[in-house]
Amino acid sequence: MEFTVGQIAGVLNGTVEGEASRRVDRLAKIEEAREGAVAFLSNPKYEPHLYTTGASAVIVSKTLELKQPVAAALIRVDDPYLGFTQLLEFYQQFTRAGKRGVEQPSFVGSNSEIGDEGYRGAFSYVGENCQIGRGVLIFPHATIGDRCRIGDGTIIYAGAKIYADTVIGARCVVHAGAVIGSDGFGFAPQPDGSYRPIPQIGNVVLEDNVSIGANATIDCATMGSTIIREGAKIDNLVQIAHNVEIGRHTVVASQSGISGSTKIGNYCVLAGQVGIVGHITLADRTTVTAQSGVGKSIKEEGQFVQGAPAFNLRDSLRANAVFRHLPELERRLLKLERAQEKSDAPEKS
């Protein structure tokens, strides 16, 4: 694919400073780009590369003031990072546009409906009574169980497993190896100390524009639905237990685990390796820092929490600062105690 700088600026609603007729055919980092590439600059610490880059064009802020001449054509936009993201999306649409039709062998069960302009890779499986929307891409070895519903434009990557009765909205992405709808971890203890499996008869619902990372697992509800709300982004290797609800546009980073029946609010951020106990609620716009363990509900919106157990970020930072000085504080305390003991001792006659 080859475009002019002017065409790229048109896609981004930007303005060109320099030669709009230059041709570009790839995307690259500003520090690595060569002739024919488009790069971007959003972080000020990379600005020195702007004056040395070999890129044919660089996406920059409308407000950037140049400190010296630049060889590349500039595409000025309101937000370079967002602009480059739009360009990546544009590029991805073209690279995926060729994925159409059906590779053999593949299987579709009885009474299933599959929309036009889609793709089914070799060894993919679609069960009975499914409804698959228009332009859905199902890559090789993906499995979709009976009675699933998948919205328009969704992508199911290779080896993903979608259990029966799962509902997936439009424009979702389920990456390779993800498992959606496996049994929740429910076992009833018995008098003899053994455990009896509790049937998990619910399902999983992914609303529109949800992204599920590679090898993430989302358990079906015991009854009802495990729900991932619109626009939520789940990273690789995340475990979401039965009956959990993840709010709109919440992001959950890798290796985090959310226990059963917990409700995470809208616009929350869970950093890597966060653990959340079951049956609690996190208010909207809560941020939990990496490796924190949340053991109780967070009821006030916009809180930053840290630690295990997690508590207010500012208090946690203060506590950590004191913790590093504990040995010295202990020595000072012991010295004061010894001095006090001497002053309290009765004088010898």
mmCIF file of C-alpha atoms in Angstrom:
data_model
loop_
_atom_site.group_PDB
_atom_site.id
_atom_site.type_symbol
_atom_site.label_atom_id
_atom_site.label_comp_id
_atom_site.label_asym_id
_atom_site.label_seq_id
_atom_site.Cartn_x
_atom_site.Cartn_y
_atom_site.Cartn_z
ATOM 1 C CA MET A 1 0.000 0.000 0.000
ATOM 2 C CA GLU A 2 1.245 3.427 -0.889
ATOM 3 C CA PHE A 3 -0.244 6.814 -0.060
ATOM 4 C CA THR A 4 0.784 10.432 -0.335
ATOM 5 C CA VAL A 5 1.432 12.513 2.760
ATOM 6 C CA GLY A 6 -1.562 14.610 1.740
ATOM 7 C CA GLN A 7 -3.816 11.536 1.716
ATOM 8 C CA ILE A 8 -2.619 10.538 5.183
ATOM 9 C CA ALA A 9 -3.303 14.060 6.438
ATOM 10 C CA GLY A 10 -6.813 13.780 5.010
ATOM 11 C CA VAL A 11 -7.455 10.581 6.947
ATOM 12 C CA LEU A 12 -6.324 12.301 10.164
ATOM 13 C CA ASN A 13 -7.970 15.678 9.487
ATOM 14 C CA GLY A 14 -4.507 17.202 9.751
ATOM 15 C CA THR A 15 -2.559 19.840 7.846
ATOM 16 C CA VAL A 16 0.662 19.281 5.914
ATOM 17 C CA GLU A 17 3.807 21.320 6.411
ATOM 18 C CA GLY A 18 6.216 20.419 3.632
ATOM 19 C CA GLU A 19 5.769 18.246 0.539
ATOM 20 C CA ALA A 20 2.244 16.799 0.493
ATOM 21 C CA SER A 21 3.116 14.760 -2.616
ATOM 22 C CA ARG A 22 5.703 12.599 -0.849
ATOM 23 C CA ARG A 23 4.797 8.940 -0.934
ATOM 24 C CA VAL A 24 4.773 6.637 2.093
ATOM 25 C CA ASP A 25 4.199 2.897 2.342
ATOM 26 C CA ARG A 26 4.865 1.869 5.957
ATOM 27 C CA LEU A 27 4.756 2.911 9.607
ATOM 28 C CA ALA A 28 7.780 3.120 11.904
ATOM 29 C CA LYS A 29 9.175 4.498 15.166
ATOM 30 C CA ILE A 30 10.634 7.976 14.783
ATOM 31 C CA GLU A 31 14.094 6.844 15.924
ATOM 32 C CA GLU A 32 14.162 3.926 13.438
ATOM 33 C CA ALA A 33 12.235 5.293 10.446
ATOM 34 C CA ARG A 34 13.688 5.449 6.946
ATOM 35 C CA GLU A 35 12.584 6.954 3.637
ATOM 36 C CA GLY A 36 8.990 5.999 2.821
ATOM 37 C CA ALA A 37 7.898 5.649 6.454
ATOM 38 C CA VAL A 38 5.430 7.615 8.579
ATOM 39 C CA ALA A 39 6.350 8.181 12.239
ATOM 40 C CA PHE A 40 4.887 10.238 15.070
ATOM 41 C CA LEU A 41 6.078 12.441 17.920
ATOM 42 C CA SER A 42 4.034 12.803 21.098
ATOM 43 C CA ASN A 43 6.571 12.368 23.916
ATOM 44 C CA PRO A 44 8.830 15.456 24.240
ATOM 45 C CA LYS A 45 11.867 13.345 25.144
ATOM 46 C CA TYR A 46 11.848 11.978 21.573
ATOM 47 C CA GLU A 47 11.908 15.449 19.984
ATOM 48 C CA PRO A 48 15.666 15.282 19.151
ATOM 49 C CA HIS A 49 14.853 12.388 16.791
ATOM 50 C CA LEU A 50 12.546 14.696 14.819
ATOM 51 C CA TYR A 51 15.586 16.557 13.480
ATOM 52 C CA THR A 52 17.523 13.419 12.518
ATOM 53 C CA THR A 53 14.832 10.929 11.471
ATOM 54 C CA GLY A 54 14.874 9.424 8.012
ATOM 55 C CA ALA A 55 11.063 9.278 7.894
ATOM 56 C CA SER A 56 9.291 10.838 4.936
ATOM 57 C CA ALA A 57 6.562 12.192 7.208
ATOM 58 C CA VAL A 58 6.063 12.705 10.938
ATOM 59 C CA ILE A 59 2.768 13.276 12.740
ATOM 60 C CA VAL A 60 3.224 16.096 15.266
ATOM 61 C CA SER A 61 1.141 18.408 17.413
ATOM 62 C CA LYS A 62 -0.350 21.554 15.932
ATOM 63 C CA THR A 63 1.327 23.495 18.731
ATOM 64 C CA LEU A 64 4.850 22.070 18.333
ATOM 65 C CA GLU A 65 7.441 24.823 17.800
ATOM 66 C CA LEU A 66 10.439 23.650 15.790
ATOM 67 C CA LYS A 67 13.893 24.352 17.196
ATOM 68 C CA GLN A 68 15.653 23.684 13.876
ATOM 69 C CA PRO A 69 14.800 22.675 10.291
ATOM 70 C CA VAL A 70 13.174 19.289 9.676
ATOM 71 C CA ALA A 71 13.715 17.197 6.543
ATOM 72 C CA ALA A 72 10.482 15.230 6.892
ATOM 73 C CA ALA A 73 7.071 16.521 5.902
ATOM 74 C CA LEU A 74 5.015 17.271 9.006
ATOM 75 C CA ILE A 75 1.383 16.306 9.508
ATOM 76 C CA ARG A 76 0.037 18.561 12.243
ATOM 77 C CA VAL A 77 -2.897 17.254 14.298
ATOM 78 C CA ASP A 78 -4.480 17.981 17.678
ATOM 79 C CA ASP A 79 -3.160 14.791 19.311
ATOM 80 C CA PRO A 80 -0.264 12.963 17.586
ATOM 81 C CA TYR A 81 -0.650 9.801 19.679
ATOM 82 C CA LEU A 82 -4.337 9.513 18.859
ATOM 83 C CA GLY A 83 -3.601 10.404 15.244
ATOM 84 C CA PHE A 84 -1.048 7.623 14.906
ATOM 85 C CA THR A 85 -3.521 5.238 16.526
ATOM 86 C CA GLN A 86 -6.081 6.189 13.864
ATOM 87 C CA LEU A 87 -3.458 5.547 11.205
ATOM 88 C CA LEU A 88 -2.699 2.111 12.649
ATOM 89 C CA GLU A 89 -6.418 1.322 12.551
ATOM 90 C CA PHE A 90 -6.560 2.506 8.920
ATOM 91 C CA TYR A 91 -3.555 0.323 8.059
ATOM 92 C CA GLN A 92 -5.063 -2.675 9.836
ATOM 93 C CA GLN A 93 -8.310 -2.354 7.899
ATOM 94 C CA PHE A 94 -6.388 -2.668 4.646
ATOM 95 C CA THR A 95 -4.305 -5.633 5.788
ATOM 96 C CA ARG A 96 -7.405 -7.494 6.940
ATOM 97 C CA ALA A 97 -9.491 -6.573 3.914
ATOM 98 C CA GLY A 98 -8.206 -9.594 2.012
ATOM 99 C CA LYS A 99 -9.498 -12.048 4.628
ATOM 100 C CA ARG A 100 -12.718 -13.255 3.035
ATOM 101 C CA GLY A 101 -14.338 -16.569 2.270
ATOM 102 C CA VAL A 102 -14.065 -20.043 3.733
ATOM 103 C CA GLU A 103 -11.016 -22.259 4.009
ATOM 104 C CA GLN A 104 -11.474 -26.008 4.126
ATOM 105 C CA PRO A 105 -11.887 -28.041 6.155
ATOM 106 C CA SER A 106 -14.161 -25.999 8.410
ATOM 107 C CA PHE A 107 -17.482 -26.829 10.058
ATOM 108 C CA VAL A 108 -20.793 -25.031 10.594
ATOM 109 C CA GLY A 109 -23.577 -26.717 12.572
ATOM 110 C CA SER A 110 -27.211 -26.915 11.567
ATOM 111 C CA ASN A 111 -29.460 -23.847 11.751
ATOM 112 C CA SER A 112 -26.525 -21.466 12.130
ATOM 113 C CA GLU A 113 -26.569 -18.186 10.198
ATOM 114 C CA ILE A 114 -23.360 -16.509 9.066
ATOM 115 C CA GLY A 115 -23.307 -12.986 7.611
ATOM 116 C CA ASP A 116 -21.699 -11.868 4.366
ATOM 117 C CA GLU A 117 -18.141 -10.602 3.871
ATOM 118 C CA GLY A 118 -16.732 -12.747 6.637
ATOM 119 C CA TYR A 119 -13.908 -15.233 6.884
ATOM 120 C CA ARG A 120 -13.626 -18.720 8.352
ATOM 121 C CA GLY A 121 -10.177 -20.252 8.557
ATOM 122 C CA ALA A 122 -9.217 -23.891 8.186
ATOM 123 C CA PHE A 123 -10.328 -26.180 11.032
ATOM 124 C CA SER A 124 -12.582 -23.536 12.539
ATOM 125 C CA TYR A 125 -15.781 -24.798 14.170
ATOM 126 C CA VAL A 126 -19.168 -23.091 14.519
ATOM 127 C CA GLY A 127 -21.805 -25.013 16.466
ATOM 128 C CA GLU A 128 -25.537 -25.312 15.971
ATOM 129 C CA ASN A 129 -28.070 -22.463 16.098
ATOM 130 C CA CYS A 130 -25.440 -19.724 16.054
ATOM 131 C CA GLN A 131 -25.895 -16.229 14.667
ATOM 132 C CA ILE A 132 -22.687 -14.784 13.244
ATOM 133 C CA GLY A 133 -22.823 -11.190 11.984
ATOM 134 C CA ARG A 134 -21.561 -9.494 8.847
ATOM 135 C CA GLY A 135 -17.809 -9.261 8.318
ATOM 136 C CA VAL A 136 -16.863 -11.519 11.233
ATOM 137 C CA LEU A 137 -13.366 -13.024 10.931
ATOM 138 C CA ILE A 138 -12.936 -16.482 12.469
ATOM 139 C CA PHE A 139 -9.331 -17.617 12.248
ATOM 140 C CA PRO A 140 -8.064 -21.231 12.022
ATOM 141 C CA HIS A 141 -8.789 -23.619 14.890
ATOM 142 C CA ALA A 142 -11.184 -21.208 16.605
ATOM 143 C CA THR A 143 -14.163 -22.930 18.226
ATOM 144 C CA ILE A 144 -17.599 -21.360 18.679
ATOM 145 C CA GLY A 145 -20.101 -23.426 20.641
ATOM 146 C CA ASP A 146 -23.819 -23.900 20.102
ATOM 147 C CA ARG A 147 -26.273 -20.987 20.322
ATOM 148 C CA CYS A 148 -23.609 -18.267 20.314
ATOM 149 C CA ARG A 149 -24.338 -14.800 18.944
ATOM 150 C CA ILE A 150 -21.530 -12.684 17.511
ATOM 151 C CA GLY A 151 -21.994 -9.123 16.237
ATOM 152 C CA ASP A 152 -20.804 -7.499 13.017
ATOM 153 C CA GLY A 153 -17.101 -6.956 12.457
ATOM 154 C CA THR A 154 -15.867 -9.025 15.391
ATOM 155 C CA ILE A 155 -12.576 -10.912 15.105
ATOM 156 C CA ILE A 156 -11.995 -14.321 16.696
ATOM 157 C CA TYR A 157 -8.317 -15.210 16.426
ATOM 158 C CA ALA A 158 -6.738 -18.631 16.033
ATOM 159 C CA GLY A 159 -7.381 -21.153 18.762
ATOM 160 C CA ALA A 160 -9.855 -19.071 20.748
ATOM 161 C CA LYS A 161 -12.576 -21.127 22.450
ATOM 162 C CA ILE A 162 -16.056 -19.640 22.753
ATOM 163 C CA TYR A 163 -18.353 -21.853 24.836
ATOM 164 C CA ALA A 164 -22.050 -22.375 24.129
ATOM 165 C CA ASP A 165 -24.544 -19.539 24.694
ATOM 166 C CA THR A 166 -21.903 -16.802 24.712
ATOM 167 C CA VAL A 167 -23.025 -13.409 23.400
ATOM 168 C CA ILE A 168 -20.381 -11.204 21.768
ATOM 169 C CA GLY A 169 -21.193 -7.730 20.466
ATOM 170 C CA ALA A 170 -20.029 -5.860 17.386
ATOM 171 C CA ARG A 171 -16.398 -4.960 16.640
ATOM 172 C CA CYS A 172 -14.982 -7.067 19.457
ATOM 173 C CA VAL A 173 -11.586 -8.764 19.348
ATOM 174 C CA VAL A 174 -10.901 -12.128 20.999
ATOM 175 C CA HIS A 175 -7.219 -12.998 20.751
ATOM 176 C CA ALA A 176 -5.582 -16.380 20.298
ATOM 177 C CA GLY A 177 -6.028 -18.923 23.055
ATOM 178 C CA ALA A 178 -8.660 -16.975 24.975
ATOM 179 C CA VAL A 179 -11.394 -19.064 26.610
ATOM 180 C CA ILE A 180 -14.811 -17.470 26.964
ATOM 181 C CA GLY A 181 -17.521 -19.246 28.953
ATOM 182 C CA SER A 182 -15.739 -22.085 30.734
ATOM 183 C CA ASP A 183 -17.240 -23.253 34.035
ATOM 184 C CA GLY A 184 -17.008 -20.971 37.025
ATOM 185 C CA PHE A 185 -15.042 -22.268 40.007
ATOM 186 C CA GLY A 186 -17.993 -23.505 42.007
ATOM 187 C CA PHE A 187 -17.793 -26.528 44.326
ATOM 188 C CA ALA A 188 -19.969 -27.316 47.343
ATOM 189 C CA PRO A 189 -18.141 -28.821 50.364
ATOM 190 C CA GLN A 190 -19.614 -32.092 51.605
ATOM 191 C CA PRO A 191 -19.575 -33.647 55.107
ATOM 192 C CA ASP A 192 -16.820 -36.093 54.184
ATOM 193 C CA GLY A 193 -14.512 -33.245 53.129
ATOM 194 C CA SER A 194 -14.912 -33.780 49.402
ATOM 195 C CA TYR A 195 -16.368 -31.224 46.984
ATOM 196 C CA ARG A 196 -19.396 -31.515 44.749
ATOM 197 C CA PRO A 197 -19.355 -29.526 41.470
ATOM 198 C CA ILE A 198 -22.024 -26.833 41.247
ATOM 199 C CA PRO A 199 -23.472 -26.764 37.716
ATOM 200 C CA GLN A 200 -22.678 -23.495 35.963
ATOM 201 C CA ILE A 201 -25.687 -22.803 33.745
ATOM 202 C CA GLY A 202 -25.174 -19.112 32.952
ATOM 203 C CA ASN A 203 -23.248 -17.503 30.122
ATOM 204 C CA VAL A 204 -20.831 -14.700 29.234
ATOM 205 C CA VAL A 205 -21.828 -11.438 27.550
ATOM 206 C CA LEU A 206 -19.274 -9.201 25.838
ATOM 207 C CA GLU A 207 -20.798 -5.901 24.775
ATOM 208 C CA ASP A 208 -19.639 -3.903 21.716
ATOM 209 C CA ASN A 209 -15.988 -2.913 21.191
ATOM 210 C CA VAL A 210 -14.567 -5.220 23.863
ATOM 211 C CA SER A 211 -11.033 -6.592 23.494
ATOM 212 C CA ILE A 212 -9.960 -9.873 25.122
ATOM 213 C CA GLY A 213 -6.224 -10.639 25.236
ATOM 214 C CA ALA A 214 -4.446 -13.862 24.384
ATOM 215 C CA ASN A 215 -4.956 -16.708 26.856
ATOM 216 C CA ALA A 216 -7.367 -14.706 28.982
ATOM 217 C CA THR A 217 -10.163 -16.712 30.611
ATOM 218 C CA ILE A 218 -13.671 -15.531 31.390
ATOM 219 C CA ASP A 219 -15.897 -17.962 33.291
ATOM 220 C CA CYS A 220 -19.597 -18.298 32.673
ATOM 221 C CA ALA A 221 -22.020 -17.305 35.411
ATOM 222 C CA THR A 222 -23.434 -19.851 37.809
ATOM 223 C CA MET A 223 -26.792 -18.356 36.842
ATOM 224 C CA GLY A 224 -27.343 -15.242 34.777
ATOM 225 C CA SER A 225 -24.361 -13.674 32.996
ATOM 226 C CA THR A 226 -20.749 -12.712 33.483
ATOM 227 C CA ILE A 227 -20.711 -9.312 31.761
ATOM 228 C CA ILE A 228 -17.931 -7.305 30.138
ATOM 229 C CA ARG A 229 -19.404 -3.903 29.326
ATOM 230 C CA GLU A 230 -18.891 -1.793 26.218
ATOM 231 C CA GLY A 231 -15.351 -0.779 25.361
ATOM 232 C CA ALA A 232 -13.626 -2.706 28.163
ATOM 233 C CA LYS A 233 -10.112 -3.963 27.401
ATOM 234 C CA ILE A 234 -8.829 -7.178 28.981
ATOM 235 C CA ASP A 235 -5.117 -7.962 28.639
ATOM 236 C CA ASN A 236 -3.395 -11.321 28.125
ATOM 237 C CA LEU A 237 -3.496 -13.901 30.935
ATOM 238 C CA VAL A 238 -6.322 -12.323 32.907
ATOM 239 C CA GLN A 239 -8.765 -14.484 34.897
ATOM 240 C CA ILE A 240 -12.336 -13.234 35.328
ATOM 241 C CA ALA A 241 -14.508 -15.462 37.511
ATOM 242 C CA HIS A 242 -18.202 -16.306 37.361
ATOM 243 C CA ASN A 243 -20.807 -13.540 37.677
ATOM 244 C CA VAL A 244 -18.226 -10.746 37.566
ATOM 245 C CA GLU A 245 -19.243 -7.493 35.902
ATOM 246 C CA ILE A 246 -16.602 -5.258 34.289
ATOM 247 C CA GLY A 247 -17.762 -1.696 33.616
ATOM 248 C CA ARG A 248 -17.613 0.345 30.427
ATOM 249 C CA HIS A 249 -14.159 1.311 29.153
ATOM 250 C CA THR A 250 -12.399 -0.324 32.089
ATOM 251 C CA VAL A 251 -8.939 -1.773 31.424
ATOM 252 C CA VAL A 252 -7.466 -4.822 33.169
ATOM 253 C CA ALA A 253 -3.736 -5.499 32.704
ATOM 254 C CA SER A 254 -1.981 -8.842 32.434
ATOM 255 C CA GLN A 255 -1.999 -11.512 35.167
ATOM 256 C CA SER A 256 -4.788 -9.869 37.125
ATOM 257 C CA GLY A 257 -7.498 -12.004 38.702
ATOM 258 C CA ILE A 258 -11.026 -10.996 39.659
ATOM 259 C CA SER A 259 -12.960 -13.326 41.955
ATOM 260 C CA GLY A 260 -16.606 -14.278 41.623
ATOM 261 C CA SER A 261 -19.535 -11.840 41.746
ATOM 262 C CA THR A 262 -17.345 -8.742 42.030
ATOM 263 C CA LYS A 263 -18.470 -5.635 40.162
ATOM 264 C CA ILE A 264 -15.871 -3.286 38.694
ATOM 265 C CA GLY A 265 -17.138 0.188 37.770
ATOM 266 C CA ASN A 266 -16.787 2.199 34.573
ATOM 267 C CA TYR A 267 -13.469 3.733 33.460
ATOM 268 C CA CYS A 268 -11.449 1.807 36.057
ATOM 269 C CA VAL A 269 -7.801 0.792 35.650
ATOM 270 C CA LEU A 270 -6.430 -2.444 37.126
ATOM 271 C CA ALA A 271 -2.665 -2.608 36.610
ATOM 272 C CA GLY A 272 -0.675 -5.834 36.225
ATOM 273 C CA GLN A 273 -0.995 -8.676 38.747
ATOM 274 C CA VAL A 274 -3.852 -7.099 40.665
ATOM 275 C CA GLY A 275 -5.989 -9.466 42.755
ATOM 276 C CA ILE A 276 -9.597 -8.674 43.640
ATOM 277 C CA VAL A 277 -11.571 -10.724 46.189
ATOM 278 C CA GLY A 278 -15.104 -11.852 45.462
ATOM 279 C CA HIS A 279 -18.435 -10.179 46.180
ATOM 280 C CA ILE A 280 -17.175 -6.588 46.393
ATOM 281 C CA THR A 281 -17.681 -3.432 44.313
ATOM 282 C CA LEU A 282 -15.178 -0.948 42.901
ATOM 283 C CA ALA A 283 -16.584 2.511 42.183
ATOM 284 C CA ASP A 284 -16.221 4.208 38.804
ATOM 285 C CA ARG A 285 -12.768 5.522 37.838
ATOM 286 C CA THR A 286 -10.932 3.508 40.488
ATOM 287 C CA THR A 287 -7.243 2.920 39.740
ATOM 288 C CA VAL A 288 -5.460 -0.041 41.364
ATOM 289 C CA THR A 289 -1.668 -0.063 41.036
ATOM 290 C CA ALA A 290 0.367 -3.132 40.065
ATOM 291 C CA GLN A 291 0.508 -6.166 42.389
ATOM 292 C CA SER A 292 -2.122 -4.755 44.722
ATOM 293 C CA GLY A 293 -4.680 -6.923 46.500
ATOM 294 C CA VAL A 294 -8.125 -5.415 46.979
ATOM 295 C CA GLY A 295 -9.975 -7.037 49.879
ATOM 296 C CA LYS A 296 -12.950 -4.737 50.401
ATOM 297 C CA SER A 297 -15.258 -2.508 48.390
ATOM 298 C CA ILE A 298 -14.092 0.907 47.204
ATOM 299 C CA LYS A 299 -17.168 3.107 47.364
ATOM 300 C CA GLU A 300 -15.811 6.559 46.505
ATOM 301 C CA GLU A 301 -15.238 7.359 42.818
ATOM 302 C CA GLY A 302 -11.819 8.240 41.451
ATOM 303 C CA GLN A 303 -9.720 6.571 44.154
ATOM 304 C CA PHE A 304 -6.100 5.479 43.576
ATOM 305 C CA VAL A 305 -5.232 2.470 45.737
ATOM 306 C CA GLN A 306 -2.055 0.497 46.285
ATOM 307 C CA GLY A 307 -0.658 -2.373 48.325
ATOM 308 C CA ALA A 308 -1.820 -5.649 49.785
ATOM 309 C CA PRO A 309 -4.256 -5.055 51.265
ATOM 310 C CA ALA A 310 -4.759 -2.062 48.993
ATOM 311 C CA PHE A 311 -5.536 1.342 50.464
ATOM 312 C CA ASN A 312 -5.322 5.007 49.485
ATOM 313 C CA LEU A 313 -2.294 5.606 47.265
ATOM 314 C CA ARG A 314 -0.991 8.675 49.130
ATOM 315 C CA ASP A 315 -1.235 6.919 52.487
ATOM 316 C CA SER A 316 0.422 3.848 51.004
ATOM 317 C CA LEU A 317 3.355 5.876 49.684
ATOM 318 C CA ARG A 318 3.806 7.507 53.090
ATOM 319 C CA ALA A 319 3.686 4.115 54.801
ATOM 320 C CA ASN A 320 6.263 2.710 52.381
ATOM 321 C CA ALA A 321 8.547 5.678 53.034
ATOM 322 C CA VAL A 322 8.359 5.042 56.777
ATOM 323 C CA PHE A 323 8.803 1.289 56.288
ATOM 324 C CA ARG A 324 12.201 1.802 54.640
ATOM 325 C CA HIS A 325 13.387 3.631 57.770
ATOM 326 C CA LEU A 326 12.086 1.081 60.293
ATOM 327 C CA PRO A 327 15.538 -0.307 61.265
ATOM 328 C CA GLU A 328 16.817 3.196 62.066
ATOM 329 C CA LEU A 329 13.580 4.073 63.870
ATOM 330 C CA GLU A 330 13.914 0.879 65.915
ATOM 331 C CA ARG A 331 17.466 1.780 66.937
ATOM 332 C CA ARG A 332 16.374 5.271 67.967
ATOM 333 C CA LEU A 333 13.430 3.892 69.930
ATOM 334 C CA LEU A 334 15.621 1.382 71.786
ATOM 335 C CA LYS A 335 18.108 4.134 72.588
ATOM 336 C CA LEU A 336 15.319 6.329 73.989
ATOM 337 C CA GLU A 337 13.944 3.416 76.027
ATOM 338 C CA ARG A 338 17.363 2.704 77.535
ATOM 339 C CA ALA A 339 17.818 6.376 78.366
ATOM 340 C CA GLN A 340 14.375 6.445 79.960
ATOM 341 C CA GLU A 341 15.149 3.331 81.996
ATOM 342 C CA LYS A 342 18.321 4.963 83.322
ATOM 343 C CA SER A 343 16.482 8.144 84.276
ATOM 344 C CA ASP A 344 13.773 6.124 86.022
ATOM 345 C CA ALA A 345 16.228 3.958 87.955
ATOM 346 C CA PRO A 346 16.458 4.814 91.711
ATOM 347 C CA GLU A 347 19.615 6.605 92.698
ATOM 348 C CA LYS A 348 22.130 4.584 94.712
ATOM 349 C CA SER A 349 22.629 5.851 98.274
#
